[in-house]
PDB file of C-alpha atoms and ligand atoms in Angstrom:
ATOM      1  CA  UNK A  18       0.000   0.000   0.000  1.00 61.00           C
ATOM      2  CA  UNK A  19       2.748   2.411   1.085  1.00 64.00           C
ATOM      3  CA  UNK A  20       4.869   1.430  -1.882  1.00 61.00           C
ATOM      4  CA  UNK A  21       2.076   2.017  -4.393  1.00 64.00           C
ATOM      5  CA  UNK A  22       1.211   5.333  -2.751  1.00 62.00           C
ATOM      6  CA  UNK A  23       4.846   6.330  -2.889  1.00 60.00           C
ATOM      7  CA  UNK A  24       5.102   5.422  -6.549  1.00 61.00           C
ATOM      8  CA  UNK A  25       2.155   7.721  -7.312  1.00 58.00           C
ATOM      9  CA  UNK A  26       4.026  10.590  -5.665  1.00 60.00           C
ATOM     10  CA  UNK A  27       7.299   9.754  -7.348  1.00 64.00           C
ATOM     11  CA  UNK A  28       5.846   9.618 -10.831  1.00 74.00           C
ATOM     12  CA  UNK A  29       6.289  12.894 -12.640  1.00 86.00           C
ATOM     13  CA  UNK A  30       3.125  14.042 -14.368  1.00 94.00           C
ATOM     14  CA  UNK A  31       2.683  13.481 -18.072  1.00 96.00           C
ATOM     15  CA  UNK A  32       3.774  16.713 -19.831  1.00 97.00           C
ATOM     16  CA  UNK A  33       0.794  16.409 -22.199  1.00 97.00           C
ATOM     17  CA  UNK A  34      -2.115  15.857 -19.795  1.00 97.00           C
ATOM     18  CA  UNK A  35      -0.703  16.055 -16.227  1.00 95.00           C
ATOM     19  CA  UNK A  36      -1.884  12.548 -15.353  1.00 94.00           C
ATOM     20  CA  UNK A  37       0.680  10.434 -13.472  1.00 92.00           C
ATOM     21  CA  UNK A  38       3.088   8.840 -15.923  1.00 93.00           C
ATOM     22  CA  UNK A  39       5.420   5.926 -15.371  1.00 89.00           C
ATOM     23  CA  UNK A  40       7.417   6.753 -18.478  1.00 91.00           C
ATOM     24  CA  UNK A  41       7.918  10.111 -20.173  1.00 94.00           C
ATOM     25  CA  UNK A  42       4.254  10.276 -21.212  1.00 97.00           C
ATOM     26  CA  UNK A  43       1.245   8.489 -19.693  1.00 96.00           C
ATOM     27  CA  UNK A  44      -0.243   5.353 -21.229  1.00 96.00           C
ATOM     28  CA  UNK A  45      -3.227   7.301 -22.522  1.00 97.00           C
ATOM     29  CA  UNK A  46      -1.109   9.879 -24.386  1.00 98.00           C
ATOM     30  CA  UNK A  47       1.281   7.208 -25.650  1.00 97.00           C
ATOM     31  CA  UNK A  48      -1.657   5.437 -27.331  1.00 97.00           C
ATOM     32  CA  UNK A  49      -2.823   8.695 -28.871  1.00 98.00           C
ATOM     33  CA  UNK A  50       0.680   9.467 -30.115  1.00 98.00           C
ATOM     34  CA  UNK A  51       1.001   6.004 -31.617  1.00 97.00           C
ATOM     35  CA  UNK A  52      -2.214   6.580 -33.546  1.00 97.00           C
ATOM     36  CA  UNK A  53      -0.381   9.414 -35.390  1.00 97.00           C
ATOM     37  CA  UNK A  54       2.295   6.997 -36.636  1.00 97.00           C
ATOM     38  CA  UNK A  55       2.522   6.445 -40.393  1.00 97.00           C
ATOM     39  CA  UNK A  56       2.167   2.902 -41.657  1.00 95.00           C
ATOM     40  CA  UNK A  57       4.750   3.494 -44.376  1.00 95.00           C
ATOM     41  CA  UNK A  58       7.358   5.990 -43.108  1.00 97.00           C
ATOM     42  CA  UNK A  59       9.592   5.614 -46.179  1.00 95.00           C
ATOM     43  CA  UNK A  60       6.785   6.174 -48.673  1.00 94.00           C
ATOM     44  CA  UNK A  61       8.565   9.346 -49.882  1.00 95.00           C
ATOM     45  CA  UNK A  62      12.123   8.018 -49.718  1.00 95.00           C
ATOM     46  CA  UNK A  63      12.881   8.945 -53.332  1.00 95.00           C
ATOM     47  CA  UNK A  64      13.592  11.927 -55.567  1.00 96.00           C
ATOM     48  CA  UNK A  65      15.996  14.799 -55.024  1.00 95.00           C
ATOM     49  CA  UNK A  66      15.696  14.816 -51.247  1.00 97.00           C
ATOM     50  CA  UNK A  67      14.177  11.569 -49.919  1.00 97.00           C
ATOM     51  CA  UNK A  68      11.961  11.923 -46.860  1.00 97.00           C
ATOM     52  CA  UNK A  69      11.486   9.588 -43.919  1.00 98.00           C
ATOM     53  CA  UNK A  70       8.699  10.545 -41.499  1.00 98.00           C
ATOM     54  CA  UNK A  71       7.584   8.861 -38.287  1.00 98.00           C
ATOM     55  CA  UNK A  72       4.100  10.345 -38.111  1.00 98.00           C
ATOM     56  CA  UNK A  73       1.546  12.864 -39.257  1.00 97.00           C
ATOM     57  CA  UNK A  74       1.641  16.394 -37.833  1.00 96.00           C
ATOM     58  CA  UNK A  75      -1.798  16.383 -36.301  1.00 95.00           C
ATOM     59  CA  UNK A  76      -3.713  15.772 -33.058  1.00 94.00           C
ATOM     60  CA  UNK A  77      -1.551  14.510 -30.189  1.00 97.00           C
ATOM     61  CA  UNK A  78       1.725  14.591 -32.135  1.00 98.00           C
ATOM     62  CA  UNK A  79       1.144  18.265 -32.916  1.00 97.00           C
ATOM     63  CA  UNK A  80       0.533  18.909 -29.221  1.00 98.00           C
ATOM     64  CA  UNK A  81       3.644  16.932 -28.236  1.00 98.00           C
ATOM     65  CA  UNK A  82       5.907  18.899 -30.600  1.00 98.00           C
ATOM     66  CA  UNK A  83       4.438  22.225 -29.433  1.00 97.00           C
ATOM     67  CA  UNK A  84       4.908  21.190 -25.783  1.00 97.00           C
ATOM     68  CA  UNK A  85       8.478  20.105 -26.498  1.00 97.00           C
ATOM     69  CA  UNK A  86       9.338  23.449 -28.102  1.00 95.00           C
ATOM     70  CA  UNK A  87       7.326  26.029 -26.262  1.00 94.00           C
ATOM     71  CA  UNK A  88       6.926  24.523 -22.802  1.00 95.00           C
ATOM     72  CA  UNK A  89      10.518  23.473 -22.313  1.00 94.00           C
ATOM     73  CA  UNK A  90      10.029  19.698 -22.281  1.00 96.00           C
ATOM     74  CA  UNK A  91      13.126  18.279 -24.016  1.00 96.00           C
ATOM     75  CA  UNK A  92      12.373  14.789 -22.676  1.00 96.00           C
ATOM     76  CA  UNK A  93       9.583  14.628 -25.272  1.00 97.00           C
ATOM     77  CA  UNK A  94      12.238  15.127 -27.953  1.00 98.00           C
ATOM     78  CA  UNK A  95      14.214  12.217 -26.531  1.00 97.00           C
ATOM     79  CA  UNK A  96      11.144   9.997 -26.668  1.00 97.00           C
ATOM     80  CA  UNK A  97      10.250  11.023 -30.231  1.00 98.00           C
ATOM     81  CA  UNK A  98      13.873  10.586 -31.339  1.00 98.00           C
ATOM     82  CA  UNK A  99      13.893   7.086 -29.906  1.00 98.00           C
ATOM     83  CA  UNK A 100      10.673   6.183 -31.720  1.00 98.00           C
ATOM     84  CA  UNK A 101      12.009   7.662 -34.957  1.00 98.00           C
ATOM     85  CA  UNK A 102      15.164   5.567 -34.494  1.00 98.00           C
ATOM     86  CA  UNK A 103      13.204   2.383 -33.848  1.00 98.00           C
ATOM     87  CA  UNK A 104      11.086   2.921 -36.950  1.00 98.00           C
ATOM     88  CA  UNK A 105      14.155   3.760 -39.028  1.00 97.00           C
ATOM     89  CA  UNK A 106      15.922   0.565 -37.962  1.00 97.00           C
ATOM     90  CA  UNK A 107      12.912  -1.603 -38.754  1.00 96.00           C
ATOM     91  CA  UNK A 108      12.519  -0.052 -42.222  1.00 96.00           C
ATOM     92  CA  UNK A 109      14.317  -1.278 -45.337  1.00 93.00           C
ATOM     93  CA  UNK A 110      15.799   2.226 -45.824  1.00 93.00           C
ATOM     94  CA  UNK A 111      18.244   1.632 -42.973  1.00 92.00           C
ATOM     95  CA  UNK A 112      19.597  -1.476 -44.701  1.00 89.00           C
ATOM     96  CA  UNK A 113      20.665   0.636 -47.677  1.00 82.00           C
ATOM     97  CA  UNK A 114      22.359   3.291 -45.565  1.00 77.00           C
ATOM     98  CA  UNK A 115      24.823   1.728 -43.140  1.00 77.00           C
ATOM     99  CA  UNK A 116      26.880   4.726 -42.013  1.00 89.00           C
ATOM    100  CA  UNK A 117      25.402   8.173 -41.721  1.00 95.00           C
ATOM    101  CA  UNK A 118      26.225  11.483 -40.153  1.00 95.00           C
ATOM    102  CA  UNK A 119      23.114  13.067 -38.715  1.00 97.00           C
ATOM    103  CA  UNK A 120      22.893  16.868 -38.938  1.00 98.00           C
ATOM    104  CA  UNK A 121      19.993  18.496 -37.103  1.00 98.00           C
ATOM    105  CA  UNK A 122      18.500  21.647 -38.632  1.00 97.00           C
ATOM    106  CA  UNK A 123      19.992  24.415 -36.494  1.00 96.00           C
ATOM    107  CA  UNK A 124      18.221  27.295 -34.793  1.00 94.00           C
ATOM    108  CA  UNK A 125      19.505  30.845 -35.036  1.00 92.00           C
ATOM    109  CA  UNK A 126      21.530  31.715 -31.912  1.00 91.00           C
ATOM    110  CA  UNK A 127      18.908  34.251 -30.770  1.00 90.00           C
ATOM    111  CA  UNK A 128      16.159  31.652 -30.895  1.00 90.00           C
ATOM    112  CA  UNK A 129      18.417  29.070 -29.261  1.00 93.00           C
ATOM    113  CA  UNK A 130      19.077  31.536 -26.431  1.00 92.00           C
ATOM    114  CA  UNK A 131      15.359  32.110 -25.943  1.00 91.00           C
ATOM    115  CA  UNK A 132      14.378  28.423 -26.060  1.00 92.00           C
ATOM    116  CA  UNK A 133      17.399  27.028 -24.267  1.00 94.00           C
ATOM    117  CA  UNK A 134      17.755  24.030 -26.579  1.00 96.00           C
ATOM    118  CA  UNK A 135      17.326  23.037 -30.204  1.00 97.00           C
ATOM    119  CA  UNK A 136      14.502  20.510 -30.409  1.00 97.00           C
ATOM    120  CA  UNK A 137      15.902  19.029 -33.663  1.00 98.00           C
ATOM    121  CA  UNK A 138      19.228  18.391 -31.913  1.00 98.00           C
ATOM    122  CA  UNK A 139      17.521  16.724 -28.938  1.00 98.00           C
ATOM    123  CA  UNK A 140      15.605  14.429 -31.300  1.00 98.00           C
ATOM    124  CA  UNK A 141      18.768  13.777 -33.338  1.00 98.00           C
ATOM    125  CA  UNK A 142      20.823  12.907 -30.239  1.00 98.00           C
ATOM    126  CA  UNK A 143      18.291  10.299 -29.168  1.00 98.00           C
ATOM    127  CA  UNK A 144      17.936   9.037 -32.778  1.00 98.00           C
ATOM    128  CA  UNK A 145      21.732   8.552 -32.944  1.00 98.00           C
ATOM    129  CA  UNK A 146      21.817   6.745 -29.586  1.00 98.00           C
ATOM    130  CA  UNK A 147      19.296   4.301 -30.991  1.00 97.00           C
ATOM    131  CA  UNK A 148      20.795   3.878 -34.473  1.00 96.00           C
ATOM    132  CA  UNK A 149      24.507   4.215 -33.674  1.00 95.00           C
ATOM    133  CA  UNK A 150      24.995   6.943 -36.309  1.00 95.00           C
ATOM    134  CA  UNK A 151      27.333   9.885 -35.717  1.00 95.00           C
ATOM    135  CA  UNK A 152      25.798  13.160 -34.656  1.00 97.00           C
ATOM    136  CA  UNK A 153      27.195  16.413 -36.016  1.00 96.00           C
ATOM    137  CA  UNK A 154      25.212  19.350 -34.576  1.00 96.00           C
ATOM    138  CA  UNK A 155      27.818  21.788 -35.957  1.00 95.00           C
ATOM    139  CA  UNK A 156      27.539  20.636 -39.579  1.00 96.00           C
ATOM    140  CA  UNK A 157      25.224  23.521 -40.391  1.00 97.00           C
ATOM    141  CA  UNK A 158      24.713  26.936 -38.809  1.00 95.00           C
ATOM    142  CA  UNK A 159      21.784  29.276 -39.160  1.00 93.00           C
ATOM    143  CA  UNK A 160      23.221  32.609 -40.164  1.00 90.00           C
ATOM    144  CA  UNK A 161      19.969  34.479 -40.639  1.00 82.00           C
ATOM    145  CA  UNK A 162      17.053  34.544 -38.237  1.00 78.00           C
ATOM    146  CA  UNK A 163      14.050  33.919 -40.425  1.00 72.00           C
ATOM    147  CA  UNK A 164      10.590  35.043 -39.465  1.00 60.00           C
ATOM    148  CA  UNK A 165       8.089  32.382 -38.530  1.00 64.00           C
ATOM    149  CA  UNK A 166       7.129  30.602 -41.703  1.00 62.00           C
ATOM    150  CA  UNK A 167       3.585  29.802 -40.700  1.00 64.00           C
ATOM    151  CA  UNK A 168       1.092  31.159 -43.224  1.00 69.00           C
ATOM    152  CA  UNK A 169       3.657  32.013 -45.897  1.00 71.00           C
ATOM    153  CA  UNK A 170       3.137  30.626 -49.386  1.00 75.00           C
ATOM    154  CA  UNK A 171       5.889  28.358 -50.792  1.00 73.00           C
ATOM    155  CA  UNK A 172       7.478  31.139 -52.844  1.00 77.00           C
ATOM    156  CA  UNK A 173       7.732  33.483 -49.862  1.00 75.00           C
ATOM    157  CA  UNK A 174       9.119  30.619 -47.762  1.00 72.00           C
ATOM    158  CA  UNK A 175      11.861  30.015 -50.290  1.00 73.00           C
ATOM    159  CA  UNK A 176      12.795  33.700 -50.494  1.00 75.00           C
ATOM    160  CA  UNK A 177      12.717  33.913 -46.745  1.00 75.00           C
ATOM    161  CA  UNK A 178      15.141  31.039 -46.340  1.00 76.00           C
ATOM    162  CA  UNK A 179      17.628  32.012 -49.023  1.00 79.00           C
ATOM    163  CA  UNK A 180      21.054  32.200 -47.360  1.00 80.00           C
ATOM    164  CA  UNK A 181      19.610  31.251 -43.973  1.00 90.00           C
ATOM    165  CA  UNK A 182      22.169  28.438 -43.557  1.00 94.00           C
ATOM    166  CA  UNK A 183      25.913  28.042 -43.907  1.00 94.00           C
ATOM    167  CA  UNK A 184      28.207  25.047 -43.605  1.00 95.00           C
ATOM    168  CA  UNK A 185      29.558  24.913 -40.064  1.00 95.00           C
ATOM    169  CA  UNK A 186      33.184  25.826 -39.319  1.00 91.00           C
ATOM    170  CA  UNK A 187      33.922  22.193 -38.591  1.00 88.00           C
ATOM    171  CA  UNK A 188      33.306  21.333 -42.260  1.00 90.00           C
ATOM    172  CA  UNK A 189      34.443  24.557 -43.894  1.00 84.00           C
ATOM    173  CA  UNK A 190      38.101  23.530 -43.949  1.00 76.00           C
ATOM    174  CA  UNK A 191      37.511  19.843 -44.431  1.00 71.00           C
ATOM    175  CA  UNK A 192      34.175  18.779 -45.883  1.00 65.00           C
ATOM    176  CA  UNK A 193      33.222  15.222 -44.931  1.00 64.00           C
ATOM    177  CA  UNK A 194      33.680  13.851 -48.466  1.00 51.00           C
ATOM    178  CA  UNK A 195      37.460  14.184 -48.145  1.00 40.00           C
ATOM    179  CA  UNK A 196      37.707  13.733 -44.401  1.00 44.00           C
ATOM    180  CA  UNK A 197      39.919  11.112 -42.870  1.00 48.00           C
ATOM    181  CA  UNK A 198      37.706   9.851 -40.058  1.00 53.00           C
ATOM    182  CA  UNK A 199      35.139   7.140 -40.609  1.00 48.00           C
ATOM    183  CA  UNK A 200      32.131   9.286 -39.706  1.00 45.00           C
ATOM    184  CA  UNK A 201      33.328  12.163 -41.850  1.00 47.00           C
ATOM    185  CA  UNK A 202      33.099  10.041 -44.967  1.00 64.00           C
ATOM    186  CA  UNK A 203      29.513   8.983 -44.450  1.00 86.00           C
ATOM    187  CA  UNK A 204      26.661  10.837 -46.153  1.00 94.00           C
ATOM    188  CA  UNK A 205      24.554  13.311 -44.234  1.00 96.00           C
ATOM    189  CA  UNK A 206      21.037  12.617 -43.031  1.00 97.00           C
ATOM    190  CA  UNK A 207      19.292  15.868 -42.146  1.00 98.00           C
ATOM    191  CA  UNK A 208      16.960  15.739 -39.176  1.00 98.00           C
ATOM    192  CA  UNK A 209      14.146  18.066 -38.190  1.00 98.00           C
ATOM    193  CA  UNK A 210      11.036  17.942 -36.032  1.00 97.00           C
ATOM    194  CA  UNK A 211       8.451  18.895 -38.672  1.00 96.00           C
ATOM    195  CA  UNK A 212       8.317  18.758 -42.465  1.00 96.00           C
ATOM    196  CA  UNK A 213       5.742  21.060 -44.022  1.00 91.00           C
ATOM    197  CA  UNK A 214       6.610  22.143 -47.555  1.00 88.00           C
ATOM    198  CA  UNK A 215      10.218  20.972 -47.434  1.00 91.00           C
ATOM    199  CA  UNK A 216      11.615  24.453 -48.105  1.00 89.00           C
ATOM    200  CA  UNK A 217      13.798  24.489 -44.983  1.00 91.00           C
ATOM    201  CA  UNK A 218      15.463  21.110 -45.524  1.00 95.00           C
ATOM    202  CA  UNK A 219      15.874  21.721 -49.259  1.00 95.00           C
ATOM    203  CA  UNK A 220      17.765  24.930 -48.538  1.00 94.00           C
ATOM    204  CA  UNK A 221      19.894  23.146 -45.914  1.00 96.00           C
ATOM    205  CA  UNK A 222      20.681  20.329 -48.375  1.00 97.00           C
ATOM    206  CA  UNK A 223      21.524  22.845 -51.117  1.00 96.00           C
ATOM    207  CA  UNK A 224      24.081  24.580 -48.890  1.00 95.00           C
ATOM    208  CA  UNK A 225      25.789  21.298 -47.964  1.00 96.00           C
ATOM    209  CA  UNK A 226      25.752  19.941 -51.513  1.00 95.00           C
ATOM    210  CA  UNK A 227      27.238  23.161 -52.832  1.00 93.00           C
ATOM    211  CA  UNK A 228      30.304  22.308 -50.738  1.00 91.00           C
ATOM    212  CA  UNK A 229      30.422  18.799 -52.145  1.00 91.00           C
ATOM    213  CA  UNK A 230      28.855  17.182 -49.084  1.00 93.00           C
ATOM    214  CA  UNK A 231      26.608  14.248 -49.887  1.00 94.00           C
ATOM    215  CA  UNK A 232      23.089  14.454 -48.443  1.00 96.00           C
ATOM    216  CA  UNK A 233      21.123  11.224 -48.659  1.00 95.00           C
ATOM    217  CA  UNK A 234      17.810  12.492 -47.284  1.00 97.00           C
ATOM    218  CA  UNK A 235      15.894  13.877 -44.362  1.00 98.00           C
ATOM    219  CA  UNK A 236      14.264  12.246 -41.357  1.00 98.00           C
ATOM    220  CA  UNK A 237      11.505  13.987 -39.425  1.00 98.00           C
ATOM    221  CA  UNK A 238       9.205  13.161 -36.553  1.00 98.00           C
ATOM    222  CA  UNK A 239       6.128  14.546 -38.285  1.00 98.00           C
ATOM    223  CA  UNK A 240       5.136  15.584 -41.761  1.00 97.00           C
ATOM    224  CA  UNK A 241       2.212  17.829 -42.605  1.00 93.00           C
ATOM    225  CA  UNK A 242      -0.981  16.144 -43.723  1.00 85.00           C
ATOM    226  CA  UNK A 243      -1.513  18.236 -46.843  1.00 70.00           C
ATOM    227  CA  UNK A 244       1.827  18.607 -48.555  1.00 56.00           C
ATOM    228  CA  UNK A 245       1.527  16.298 -51.560  1.00 51.00           C
ATOM    229  CA  UNK A 246       1.142  19.121 -54.068  1.00 42.00           C
ATOM    230  CA  UNK A 247       4.399  20.679 -52.843  1.00 45.00           C
ATOM    231  CA  UNK A 248       6.312  17.510 -53.607  1.00 46.00           C
ATOM    232  CA  UNK A 249       4.475  16.693 -56.815  1.00 41.00           C
ATOM    233  CA  UNK A 250       7.553  17.544 -58.845  1.00 37.00           C
ATOM    234  CA  UNK A 251       9.357  14.629 -57.217  1.00 36.00           C
ATOM    235  CA  UNK A 252       6.850  12.016 -58.263  1.00 30.00           C
TER     236      UNK A 252
HETATM  237 ZN1   ZN B  27      -0.740  12.051 -20.797  1.00 50.43          ZN
END
């Protein structure tokens, strides 16, 4: 009796609903999150910038990503990164790509200062722990703070992001294609929390490729529900 009472007090509340949770989220929220999972995460692993997505950016997953970013709950990023890693490893895509260097989409330093952490890096760290890939959070830097992209049409998004990224100092002298270490020779997998129109990751990939760095694709926790028209040119 005492033990079970104690365990109730020791459990930290679920960051999504405040119910007691034995793990990072409660059983109820975990079920709801799992219902956002895509049945075929590598459905769009093709074209210029192949995409791997764990789930659909809607309902509970949307709430979880917003809570992670705006309510300072990085443990949600660790959980989502672990799930993304599990799904990646069980998919045939991972069999084709043995060694990868994972580069999270960076935040501008002002935004990083305000938030305290980069959610893409938290997800990427956990993803790499699960998959065994190398993490390179300094592969890219955000040199321009871009306004919030929400509500902008694709053309404005693209203009807005032009020159937003640069190759990080770590790769400016020695890009990974001619590096001497094992991880430096492996292609880059970009990682972000959300994929909406793809403008952000396409710009990031362009900057790396311009320096001769191979980018094999992008992995995200959630992709927008209505984005097919934006990627129609890749079909
Ligand atoms: Zn919950």
